mmCIF file with all atom_site columns, C-alpha atoms in Angstrom:
data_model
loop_
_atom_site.group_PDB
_atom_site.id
_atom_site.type_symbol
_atom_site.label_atom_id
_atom_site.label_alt_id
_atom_site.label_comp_id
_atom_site.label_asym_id
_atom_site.label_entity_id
_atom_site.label_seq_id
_atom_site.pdbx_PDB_ins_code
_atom_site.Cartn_x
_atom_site.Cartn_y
_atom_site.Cartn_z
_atom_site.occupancy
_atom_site.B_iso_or_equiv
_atom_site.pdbx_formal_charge
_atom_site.auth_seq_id
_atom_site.auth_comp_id
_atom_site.auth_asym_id
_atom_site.auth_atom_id
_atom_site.pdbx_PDB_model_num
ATOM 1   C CA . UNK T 1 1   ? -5.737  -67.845  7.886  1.00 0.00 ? 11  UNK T CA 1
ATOM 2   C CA . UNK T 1 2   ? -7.595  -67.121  11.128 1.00 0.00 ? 12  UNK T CA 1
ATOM 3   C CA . UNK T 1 3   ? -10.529 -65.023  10.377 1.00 0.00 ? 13  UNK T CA 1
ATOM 4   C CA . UNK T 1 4   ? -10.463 -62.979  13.658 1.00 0.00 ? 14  UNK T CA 1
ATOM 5   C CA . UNK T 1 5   ? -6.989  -61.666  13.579 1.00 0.00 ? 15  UNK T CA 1
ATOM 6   C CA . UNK T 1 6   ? -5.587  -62.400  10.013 1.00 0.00 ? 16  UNK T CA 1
ATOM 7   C CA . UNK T 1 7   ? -2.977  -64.415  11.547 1.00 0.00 ? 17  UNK T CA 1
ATOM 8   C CA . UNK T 1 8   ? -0.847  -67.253  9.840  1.00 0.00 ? 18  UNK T CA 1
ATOM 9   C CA . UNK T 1 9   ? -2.534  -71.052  10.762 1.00 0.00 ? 19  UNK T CA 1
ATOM 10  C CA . UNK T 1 10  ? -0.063  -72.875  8.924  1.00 0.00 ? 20  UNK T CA 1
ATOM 11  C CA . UNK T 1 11  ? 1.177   -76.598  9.057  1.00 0.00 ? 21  UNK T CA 1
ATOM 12  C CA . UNK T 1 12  ? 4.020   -77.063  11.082 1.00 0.00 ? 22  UNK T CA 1
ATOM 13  C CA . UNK T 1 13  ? 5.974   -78.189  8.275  1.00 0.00 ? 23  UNK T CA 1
ATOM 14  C CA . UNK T 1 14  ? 5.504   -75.212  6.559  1.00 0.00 ? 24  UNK T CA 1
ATOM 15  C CA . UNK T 1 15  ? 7.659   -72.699  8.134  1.00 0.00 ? 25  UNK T CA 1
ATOM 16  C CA . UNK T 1 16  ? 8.746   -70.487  5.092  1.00 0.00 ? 26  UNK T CA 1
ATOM 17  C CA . UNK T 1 17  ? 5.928   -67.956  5.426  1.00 0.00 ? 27  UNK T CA 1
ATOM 18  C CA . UNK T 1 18  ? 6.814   -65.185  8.367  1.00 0.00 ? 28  UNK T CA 1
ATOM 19  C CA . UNK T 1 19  ? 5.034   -66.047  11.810 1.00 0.00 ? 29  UNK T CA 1
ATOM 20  C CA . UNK T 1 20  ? 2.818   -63.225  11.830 1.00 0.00 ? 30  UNK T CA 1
ATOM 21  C CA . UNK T 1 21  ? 2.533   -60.264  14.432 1.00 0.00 ? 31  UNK T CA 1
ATOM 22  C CA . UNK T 1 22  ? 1.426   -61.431  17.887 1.00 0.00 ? 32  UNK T CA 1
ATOM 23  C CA . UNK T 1 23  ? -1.043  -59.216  19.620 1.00 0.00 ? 33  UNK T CA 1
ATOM 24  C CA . UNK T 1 24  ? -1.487  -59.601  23.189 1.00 0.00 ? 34  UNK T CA 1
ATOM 25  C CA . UNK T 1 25  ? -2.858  -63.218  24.608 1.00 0.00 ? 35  UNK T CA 1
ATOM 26  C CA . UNK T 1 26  ? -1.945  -64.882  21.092 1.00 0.00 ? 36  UNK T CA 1
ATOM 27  C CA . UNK T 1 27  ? -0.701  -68.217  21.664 1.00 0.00 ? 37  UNK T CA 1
ATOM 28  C CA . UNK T 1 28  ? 2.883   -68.507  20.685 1.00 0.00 ? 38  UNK T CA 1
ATOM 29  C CA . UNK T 1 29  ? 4.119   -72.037  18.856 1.00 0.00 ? 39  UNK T CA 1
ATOM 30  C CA . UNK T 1 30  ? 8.196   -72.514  19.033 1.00 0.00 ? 40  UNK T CA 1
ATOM 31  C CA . UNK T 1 31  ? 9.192   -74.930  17.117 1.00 0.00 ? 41  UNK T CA 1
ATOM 32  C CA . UNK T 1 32  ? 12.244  -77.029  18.807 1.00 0.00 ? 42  UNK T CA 1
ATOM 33  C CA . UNK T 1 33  ? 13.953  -80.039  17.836 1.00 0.00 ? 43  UNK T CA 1
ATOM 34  C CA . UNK T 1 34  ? 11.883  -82.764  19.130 1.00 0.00 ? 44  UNK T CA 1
ATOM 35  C CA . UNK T 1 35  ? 8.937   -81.021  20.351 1.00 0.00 ? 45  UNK T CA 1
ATOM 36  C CA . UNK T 1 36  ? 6.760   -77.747  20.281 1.00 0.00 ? 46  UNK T CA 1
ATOM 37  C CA . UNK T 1 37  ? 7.138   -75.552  23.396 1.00 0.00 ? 47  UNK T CA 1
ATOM 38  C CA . UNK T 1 38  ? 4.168   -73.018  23.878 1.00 0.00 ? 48  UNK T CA 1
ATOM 39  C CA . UNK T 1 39  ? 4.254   -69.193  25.319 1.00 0.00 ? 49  UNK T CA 1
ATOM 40  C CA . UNK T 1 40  ? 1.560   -66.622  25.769 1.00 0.00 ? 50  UNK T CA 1
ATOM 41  C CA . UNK T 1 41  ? 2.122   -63.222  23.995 1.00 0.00 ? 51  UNK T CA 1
ATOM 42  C CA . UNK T 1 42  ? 2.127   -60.431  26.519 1.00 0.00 ? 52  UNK T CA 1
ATOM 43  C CA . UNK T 1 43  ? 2.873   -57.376  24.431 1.00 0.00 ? 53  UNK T CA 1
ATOM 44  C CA . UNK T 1 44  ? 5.954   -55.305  23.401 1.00 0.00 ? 54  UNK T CA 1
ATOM 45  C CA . UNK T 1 45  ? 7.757   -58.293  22.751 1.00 0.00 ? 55  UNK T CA 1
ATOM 46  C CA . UNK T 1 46  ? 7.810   -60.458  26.087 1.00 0.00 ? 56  UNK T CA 1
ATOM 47  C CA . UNK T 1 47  ? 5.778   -63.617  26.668 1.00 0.00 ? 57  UNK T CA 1
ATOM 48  C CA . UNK T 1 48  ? 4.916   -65.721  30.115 1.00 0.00 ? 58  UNK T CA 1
ATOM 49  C CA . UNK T 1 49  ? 5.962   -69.175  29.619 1.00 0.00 ? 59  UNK T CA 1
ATOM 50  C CA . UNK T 1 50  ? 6.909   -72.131  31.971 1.00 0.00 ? 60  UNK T CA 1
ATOM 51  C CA . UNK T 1 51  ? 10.199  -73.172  32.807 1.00 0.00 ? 61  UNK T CA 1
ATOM 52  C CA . UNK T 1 52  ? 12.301  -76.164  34.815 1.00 0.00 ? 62  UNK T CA 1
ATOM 53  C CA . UNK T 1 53  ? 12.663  -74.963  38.162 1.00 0.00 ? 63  UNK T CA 1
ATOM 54  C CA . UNK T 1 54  ? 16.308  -76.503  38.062 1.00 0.00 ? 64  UNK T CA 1
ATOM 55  C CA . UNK T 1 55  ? 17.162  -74.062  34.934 1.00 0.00 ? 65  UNK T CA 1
ATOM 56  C CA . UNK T 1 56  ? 18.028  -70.422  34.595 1.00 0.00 ? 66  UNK T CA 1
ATOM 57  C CA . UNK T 1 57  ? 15.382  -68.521  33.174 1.00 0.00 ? 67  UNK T CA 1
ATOM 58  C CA . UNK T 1 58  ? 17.066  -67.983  29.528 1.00 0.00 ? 68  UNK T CA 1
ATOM 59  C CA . UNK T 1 59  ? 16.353  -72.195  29.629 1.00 0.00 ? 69  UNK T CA 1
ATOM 60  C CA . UNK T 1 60  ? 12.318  -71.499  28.708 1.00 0.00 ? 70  UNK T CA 1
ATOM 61  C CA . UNK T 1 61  ? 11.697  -75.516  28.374 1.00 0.00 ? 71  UNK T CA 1
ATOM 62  C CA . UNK T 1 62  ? 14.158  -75.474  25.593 1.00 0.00 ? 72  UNK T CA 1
ATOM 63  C CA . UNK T 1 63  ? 16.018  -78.570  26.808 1.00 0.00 ? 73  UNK T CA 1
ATOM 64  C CA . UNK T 1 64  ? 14.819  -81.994  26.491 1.00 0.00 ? 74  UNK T CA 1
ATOM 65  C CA . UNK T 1 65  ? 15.709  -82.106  30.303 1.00 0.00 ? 75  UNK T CA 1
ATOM 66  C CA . UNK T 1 66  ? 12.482  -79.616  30.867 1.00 0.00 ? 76  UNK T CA 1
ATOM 67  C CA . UNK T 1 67  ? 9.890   -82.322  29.014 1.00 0.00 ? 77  UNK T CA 1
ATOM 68  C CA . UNK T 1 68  ? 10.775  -84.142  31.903 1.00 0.00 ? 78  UNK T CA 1
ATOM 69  C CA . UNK T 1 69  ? 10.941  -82.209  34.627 1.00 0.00 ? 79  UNK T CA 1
ATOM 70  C CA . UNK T 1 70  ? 8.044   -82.164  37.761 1.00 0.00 ? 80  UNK T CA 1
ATOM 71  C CA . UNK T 1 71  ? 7.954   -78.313  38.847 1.00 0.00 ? 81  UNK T CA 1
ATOM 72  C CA . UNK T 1 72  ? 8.093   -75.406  36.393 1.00 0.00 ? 82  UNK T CA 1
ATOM 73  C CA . UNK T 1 73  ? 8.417   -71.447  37.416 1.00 0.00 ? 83  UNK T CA 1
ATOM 74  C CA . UNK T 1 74  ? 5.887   -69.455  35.354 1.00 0.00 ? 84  UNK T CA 1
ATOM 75  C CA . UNK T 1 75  ? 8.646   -66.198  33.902 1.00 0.00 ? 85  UNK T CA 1
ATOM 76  C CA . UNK T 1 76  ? 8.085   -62.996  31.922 1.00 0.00 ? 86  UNK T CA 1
ATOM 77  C CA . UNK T 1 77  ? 10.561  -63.127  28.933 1.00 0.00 ? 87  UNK T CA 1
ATOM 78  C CA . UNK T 1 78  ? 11.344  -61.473  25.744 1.00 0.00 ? 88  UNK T CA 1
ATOM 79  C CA . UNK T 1 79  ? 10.239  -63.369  22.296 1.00 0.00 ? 89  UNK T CA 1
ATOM 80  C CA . UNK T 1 80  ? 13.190  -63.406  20.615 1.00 0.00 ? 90  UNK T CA 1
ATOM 81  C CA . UNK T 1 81  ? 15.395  -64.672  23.463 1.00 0.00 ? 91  UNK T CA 1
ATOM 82  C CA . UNK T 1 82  ? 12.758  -67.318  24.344 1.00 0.00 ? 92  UNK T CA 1
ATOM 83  C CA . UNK T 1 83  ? 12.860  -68.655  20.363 1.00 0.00 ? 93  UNK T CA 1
ATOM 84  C CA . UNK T 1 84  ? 16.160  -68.449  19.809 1.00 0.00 ? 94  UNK T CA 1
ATOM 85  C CA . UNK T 1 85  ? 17.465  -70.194  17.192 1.00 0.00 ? 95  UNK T CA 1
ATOM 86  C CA . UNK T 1 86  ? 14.137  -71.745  16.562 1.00 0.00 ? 96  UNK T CA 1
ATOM 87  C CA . UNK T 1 87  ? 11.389  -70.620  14.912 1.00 0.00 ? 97  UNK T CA 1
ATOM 88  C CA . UNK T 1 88  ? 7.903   -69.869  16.132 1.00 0.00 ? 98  UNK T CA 1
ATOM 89  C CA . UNK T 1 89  ? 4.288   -69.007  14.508 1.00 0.00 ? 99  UNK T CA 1
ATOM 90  C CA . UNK T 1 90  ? 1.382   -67.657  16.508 1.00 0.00 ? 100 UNK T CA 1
ATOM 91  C CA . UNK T 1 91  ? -1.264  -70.526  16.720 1.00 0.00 ? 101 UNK T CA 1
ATOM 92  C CA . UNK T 1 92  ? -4.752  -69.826  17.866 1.00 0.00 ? 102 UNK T CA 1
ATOM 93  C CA . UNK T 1 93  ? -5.613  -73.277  17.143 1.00 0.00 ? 103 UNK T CA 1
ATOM 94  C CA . UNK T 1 94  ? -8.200  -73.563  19.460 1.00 0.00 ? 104 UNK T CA 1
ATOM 95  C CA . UNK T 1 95  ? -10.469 -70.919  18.632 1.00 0.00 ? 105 UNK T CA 1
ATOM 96  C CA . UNK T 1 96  ? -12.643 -72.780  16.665 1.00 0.00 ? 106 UNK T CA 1
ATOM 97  C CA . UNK T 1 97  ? -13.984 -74.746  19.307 1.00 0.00 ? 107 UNK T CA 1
ATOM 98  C CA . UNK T 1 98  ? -13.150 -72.457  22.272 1.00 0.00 ? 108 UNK T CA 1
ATOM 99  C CA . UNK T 1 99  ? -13.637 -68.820  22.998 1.00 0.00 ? 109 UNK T CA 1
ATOM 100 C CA . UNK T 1 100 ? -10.474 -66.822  23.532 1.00 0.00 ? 110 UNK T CA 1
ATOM 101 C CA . UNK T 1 101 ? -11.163 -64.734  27.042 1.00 0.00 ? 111 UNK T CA 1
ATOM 102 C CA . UNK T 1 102 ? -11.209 -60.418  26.901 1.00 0.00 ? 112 UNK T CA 1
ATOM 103 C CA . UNK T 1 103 ? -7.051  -59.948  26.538 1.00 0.00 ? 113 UNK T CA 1
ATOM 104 C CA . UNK T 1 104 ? -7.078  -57.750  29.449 1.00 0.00 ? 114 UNK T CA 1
ATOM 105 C CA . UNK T 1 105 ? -8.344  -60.886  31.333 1.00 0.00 ? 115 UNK T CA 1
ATOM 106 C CA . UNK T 1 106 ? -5.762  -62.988  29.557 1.00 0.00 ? 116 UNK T CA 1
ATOM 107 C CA . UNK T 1 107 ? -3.103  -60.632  30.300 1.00 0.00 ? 117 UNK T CA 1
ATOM 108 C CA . UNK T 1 108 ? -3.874  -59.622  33.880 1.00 0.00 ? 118 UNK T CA 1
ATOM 109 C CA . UNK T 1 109 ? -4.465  -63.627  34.822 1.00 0.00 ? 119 UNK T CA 1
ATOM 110 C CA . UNK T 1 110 ? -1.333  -64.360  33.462 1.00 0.00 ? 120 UNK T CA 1
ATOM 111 C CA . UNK T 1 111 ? 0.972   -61.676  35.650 1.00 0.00 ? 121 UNK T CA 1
ATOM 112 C CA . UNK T 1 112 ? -0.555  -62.673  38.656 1.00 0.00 ? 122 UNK T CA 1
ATOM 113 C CA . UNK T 1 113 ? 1.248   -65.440  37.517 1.00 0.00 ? 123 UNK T CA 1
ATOM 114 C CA . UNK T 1 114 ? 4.618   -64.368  37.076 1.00 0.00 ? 124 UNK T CA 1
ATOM 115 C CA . UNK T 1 115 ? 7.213   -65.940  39.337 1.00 0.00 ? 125 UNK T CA 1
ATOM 116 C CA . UNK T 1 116 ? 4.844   -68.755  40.829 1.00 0.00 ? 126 UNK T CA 1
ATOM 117 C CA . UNK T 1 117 ? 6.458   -72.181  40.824 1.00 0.00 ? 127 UNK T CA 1
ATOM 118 C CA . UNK T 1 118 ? 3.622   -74.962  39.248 1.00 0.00 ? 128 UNK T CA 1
ATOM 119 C CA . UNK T 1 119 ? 3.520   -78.236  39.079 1.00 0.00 ? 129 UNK T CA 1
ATOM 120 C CA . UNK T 1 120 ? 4.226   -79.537  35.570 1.00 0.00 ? 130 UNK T CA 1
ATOM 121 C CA . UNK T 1 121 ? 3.435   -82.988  33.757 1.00 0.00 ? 131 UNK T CA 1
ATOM 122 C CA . UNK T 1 122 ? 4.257   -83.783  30.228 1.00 0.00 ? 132 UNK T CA 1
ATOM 123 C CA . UNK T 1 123 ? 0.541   -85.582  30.093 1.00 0.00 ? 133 UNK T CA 1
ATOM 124 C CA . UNK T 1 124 ? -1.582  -83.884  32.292 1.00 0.00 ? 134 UNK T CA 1
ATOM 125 C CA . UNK T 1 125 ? -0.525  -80.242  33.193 1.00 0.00 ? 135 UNK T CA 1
ATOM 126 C CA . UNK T 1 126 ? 2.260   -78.822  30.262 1.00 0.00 ? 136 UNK T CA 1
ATOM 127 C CA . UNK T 1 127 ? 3.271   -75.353  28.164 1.00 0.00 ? 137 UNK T CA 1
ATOM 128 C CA . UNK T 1 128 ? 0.565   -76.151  25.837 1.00 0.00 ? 138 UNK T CA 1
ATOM 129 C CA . UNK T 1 129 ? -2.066  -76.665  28.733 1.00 0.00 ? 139 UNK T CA 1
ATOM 130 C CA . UNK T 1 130 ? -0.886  -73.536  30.540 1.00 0.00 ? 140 UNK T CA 1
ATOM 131 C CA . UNK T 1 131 ? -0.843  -71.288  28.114 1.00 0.00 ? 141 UNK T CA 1
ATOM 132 C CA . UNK T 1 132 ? -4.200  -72.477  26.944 1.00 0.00 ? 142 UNK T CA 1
ATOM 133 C CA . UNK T 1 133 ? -5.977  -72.284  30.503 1.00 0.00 ? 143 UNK T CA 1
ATOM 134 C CA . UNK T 1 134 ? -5.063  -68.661  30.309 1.00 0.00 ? 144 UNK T CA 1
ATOM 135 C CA . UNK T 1 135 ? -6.329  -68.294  26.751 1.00 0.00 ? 145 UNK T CA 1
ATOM 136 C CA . UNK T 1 136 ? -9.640  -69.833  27.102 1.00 0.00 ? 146 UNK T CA 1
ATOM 137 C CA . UNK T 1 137 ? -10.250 -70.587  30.835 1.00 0.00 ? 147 UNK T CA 1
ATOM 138 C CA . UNK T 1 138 ? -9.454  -74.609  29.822 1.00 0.00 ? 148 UNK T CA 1
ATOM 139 C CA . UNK T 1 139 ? -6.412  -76.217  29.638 1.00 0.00 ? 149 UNK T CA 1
ATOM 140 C CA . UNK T 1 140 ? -6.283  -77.935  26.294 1.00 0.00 ? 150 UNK T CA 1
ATOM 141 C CA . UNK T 1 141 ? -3.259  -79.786  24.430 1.00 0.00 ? 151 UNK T CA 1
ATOM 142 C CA . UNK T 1 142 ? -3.183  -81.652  20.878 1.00 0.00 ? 152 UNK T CA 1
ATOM 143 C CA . UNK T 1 143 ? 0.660   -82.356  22.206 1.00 0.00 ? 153 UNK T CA 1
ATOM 144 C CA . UNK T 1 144 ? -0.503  -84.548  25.095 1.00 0.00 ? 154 UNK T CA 1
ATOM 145 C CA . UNK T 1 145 ? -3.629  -86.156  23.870 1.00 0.00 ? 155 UNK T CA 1
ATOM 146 C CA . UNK T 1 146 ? -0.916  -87.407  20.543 1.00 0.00 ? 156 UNK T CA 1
ATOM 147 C CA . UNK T 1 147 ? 1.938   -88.744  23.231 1.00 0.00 ? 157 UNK T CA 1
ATOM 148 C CA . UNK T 1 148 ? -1.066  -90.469  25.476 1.00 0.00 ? 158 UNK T CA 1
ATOM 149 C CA . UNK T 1 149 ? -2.302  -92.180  21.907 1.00 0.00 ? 159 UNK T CA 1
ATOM 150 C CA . UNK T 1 150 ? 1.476   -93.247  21.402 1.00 0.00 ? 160 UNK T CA 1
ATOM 151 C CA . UNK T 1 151 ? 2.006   -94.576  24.763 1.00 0.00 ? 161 UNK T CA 1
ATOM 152 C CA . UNK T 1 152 ? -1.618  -96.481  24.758 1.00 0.00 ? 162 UNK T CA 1
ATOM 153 C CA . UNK T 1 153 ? -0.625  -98.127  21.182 1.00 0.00 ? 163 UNK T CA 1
ATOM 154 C CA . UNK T 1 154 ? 3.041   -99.141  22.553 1.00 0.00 ? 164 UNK T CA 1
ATOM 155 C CA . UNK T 1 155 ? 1.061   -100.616 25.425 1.00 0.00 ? 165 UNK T CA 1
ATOM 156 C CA . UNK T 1 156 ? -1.421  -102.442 23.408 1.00 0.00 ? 166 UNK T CA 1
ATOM 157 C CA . UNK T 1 157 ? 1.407   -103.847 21.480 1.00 0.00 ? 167 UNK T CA 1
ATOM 158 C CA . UNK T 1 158 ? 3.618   -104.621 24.038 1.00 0.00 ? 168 UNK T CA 1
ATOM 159 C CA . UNK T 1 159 ? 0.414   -106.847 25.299 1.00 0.00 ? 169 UNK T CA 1
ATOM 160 C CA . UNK T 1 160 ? -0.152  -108.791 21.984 1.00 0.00 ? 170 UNK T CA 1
ATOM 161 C CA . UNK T 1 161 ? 3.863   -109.573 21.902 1.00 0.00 ? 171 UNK T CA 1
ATOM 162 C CA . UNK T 1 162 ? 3.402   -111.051 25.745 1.00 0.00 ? 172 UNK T CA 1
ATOM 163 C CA . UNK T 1 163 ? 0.573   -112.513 24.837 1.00 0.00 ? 173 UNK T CA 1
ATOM 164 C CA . UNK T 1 164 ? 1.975   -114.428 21.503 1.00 0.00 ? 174 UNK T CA 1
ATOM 165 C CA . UNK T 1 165 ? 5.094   -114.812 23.205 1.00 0.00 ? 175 UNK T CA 1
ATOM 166 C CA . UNK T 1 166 ? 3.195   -117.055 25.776 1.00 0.00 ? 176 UNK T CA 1
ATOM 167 C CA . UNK T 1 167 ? 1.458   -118.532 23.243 1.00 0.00 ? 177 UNK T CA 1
ATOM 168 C CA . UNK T 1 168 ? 4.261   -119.624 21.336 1.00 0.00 ? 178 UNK T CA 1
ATOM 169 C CA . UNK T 1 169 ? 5.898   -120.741 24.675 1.00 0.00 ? 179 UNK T CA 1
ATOM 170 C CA . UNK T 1 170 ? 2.912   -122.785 25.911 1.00 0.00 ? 180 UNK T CA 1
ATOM 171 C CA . UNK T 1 171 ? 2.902   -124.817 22.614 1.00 0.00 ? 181 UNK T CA 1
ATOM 172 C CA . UNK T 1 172 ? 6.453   -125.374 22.380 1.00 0.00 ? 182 UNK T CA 1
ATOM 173 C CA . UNK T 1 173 ? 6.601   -126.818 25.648 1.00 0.00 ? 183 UNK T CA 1
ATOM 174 C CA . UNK T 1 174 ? 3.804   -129.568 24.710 1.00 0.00 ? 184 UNK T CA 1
ATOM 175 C CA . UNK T 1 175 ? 4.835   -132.800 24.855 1.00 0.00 ? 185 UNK T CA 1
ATOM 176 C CA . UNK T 1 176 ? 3.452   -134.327 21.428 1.00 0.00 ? 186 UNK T CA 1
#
């Protein structure tokens, strides 16, 4: 439980228990098939969230497509149509180590926002990064930092595989 708000922390993999109620500049978790897509709360139901450029706004980085996608348009939206068929949990994660800004901060740097186009990169500049920037003035991501460890340990292994392949090759090829 988060101590500030009373709001539900839970694993991921425990979705039975109800996501909470959001209060304005809560970070909003939705759970989709093969990733987490994040949203800010805004109030009476609607969040600000990123999505593909090349997508109507009901898409809301719901497709696989958007995880790959270079521009995103920052849109005002309504919870439930956002989520879906999904579910979501507010997640505040990052409170521990950084200080949520005043919500009317939150709130009014995040409609200045509304409608601008951004850049967007899985890695470096996501949902999870955006919506954290607004939170806490620093744009943070447990998503990214995981996918970059991934990638860096497929690298490293794809190295020792060249590496014993060559090795193997070299001492095949001997003459003795």
């Amino acid at each position: 439980m988060d101590k500030q708000k009373g709001h539900s922390t839970m694993a991921s993999n425990d979705l039975l228990d109800p996501p909470g109620d959001p209060q304005p500049g809560d970070l909003i978790e939705i759970f989709r098939p093969a990733y987490q897509h994040w949203a800010l709360y805004l109030g009476d139901g609607y969040i600000i969230n990123l999505t593909p450029v090349d997508e109507g706004p009901a898409a809301a980085m719901s497709s696989v497509k958007s995880v790959f996608s270079r521009k995103a348009v920052v849109r005002m939206q309504l919870l439930k149509e956002v989520v879906g068929g999904d579910s979501y949990r507010v997640n505040n994660k990052y409170d521990d180590d950084h200080t949520p800004l005043p919500v009317s901060e939150i709130i009014q740097r995040a409609q200045v926002l509304i409608g601008q186009e951004v850049s967007y990169d899985l890695l470096g500049s996501n949902c999870e990064h955006f919506v954290t920037l607004l939170r806490y003035g620093e744009g943070v991501s447990e998503q990214a930092t995981r996918a970059i460890g991934a990638i860096g340990l497929v690298t490293a292994a794809a190295s020792a595989f060249s590496v014993l392949g060559l090795i193997n090759n070299r001492s095949r090829n001997r003459p003795f």
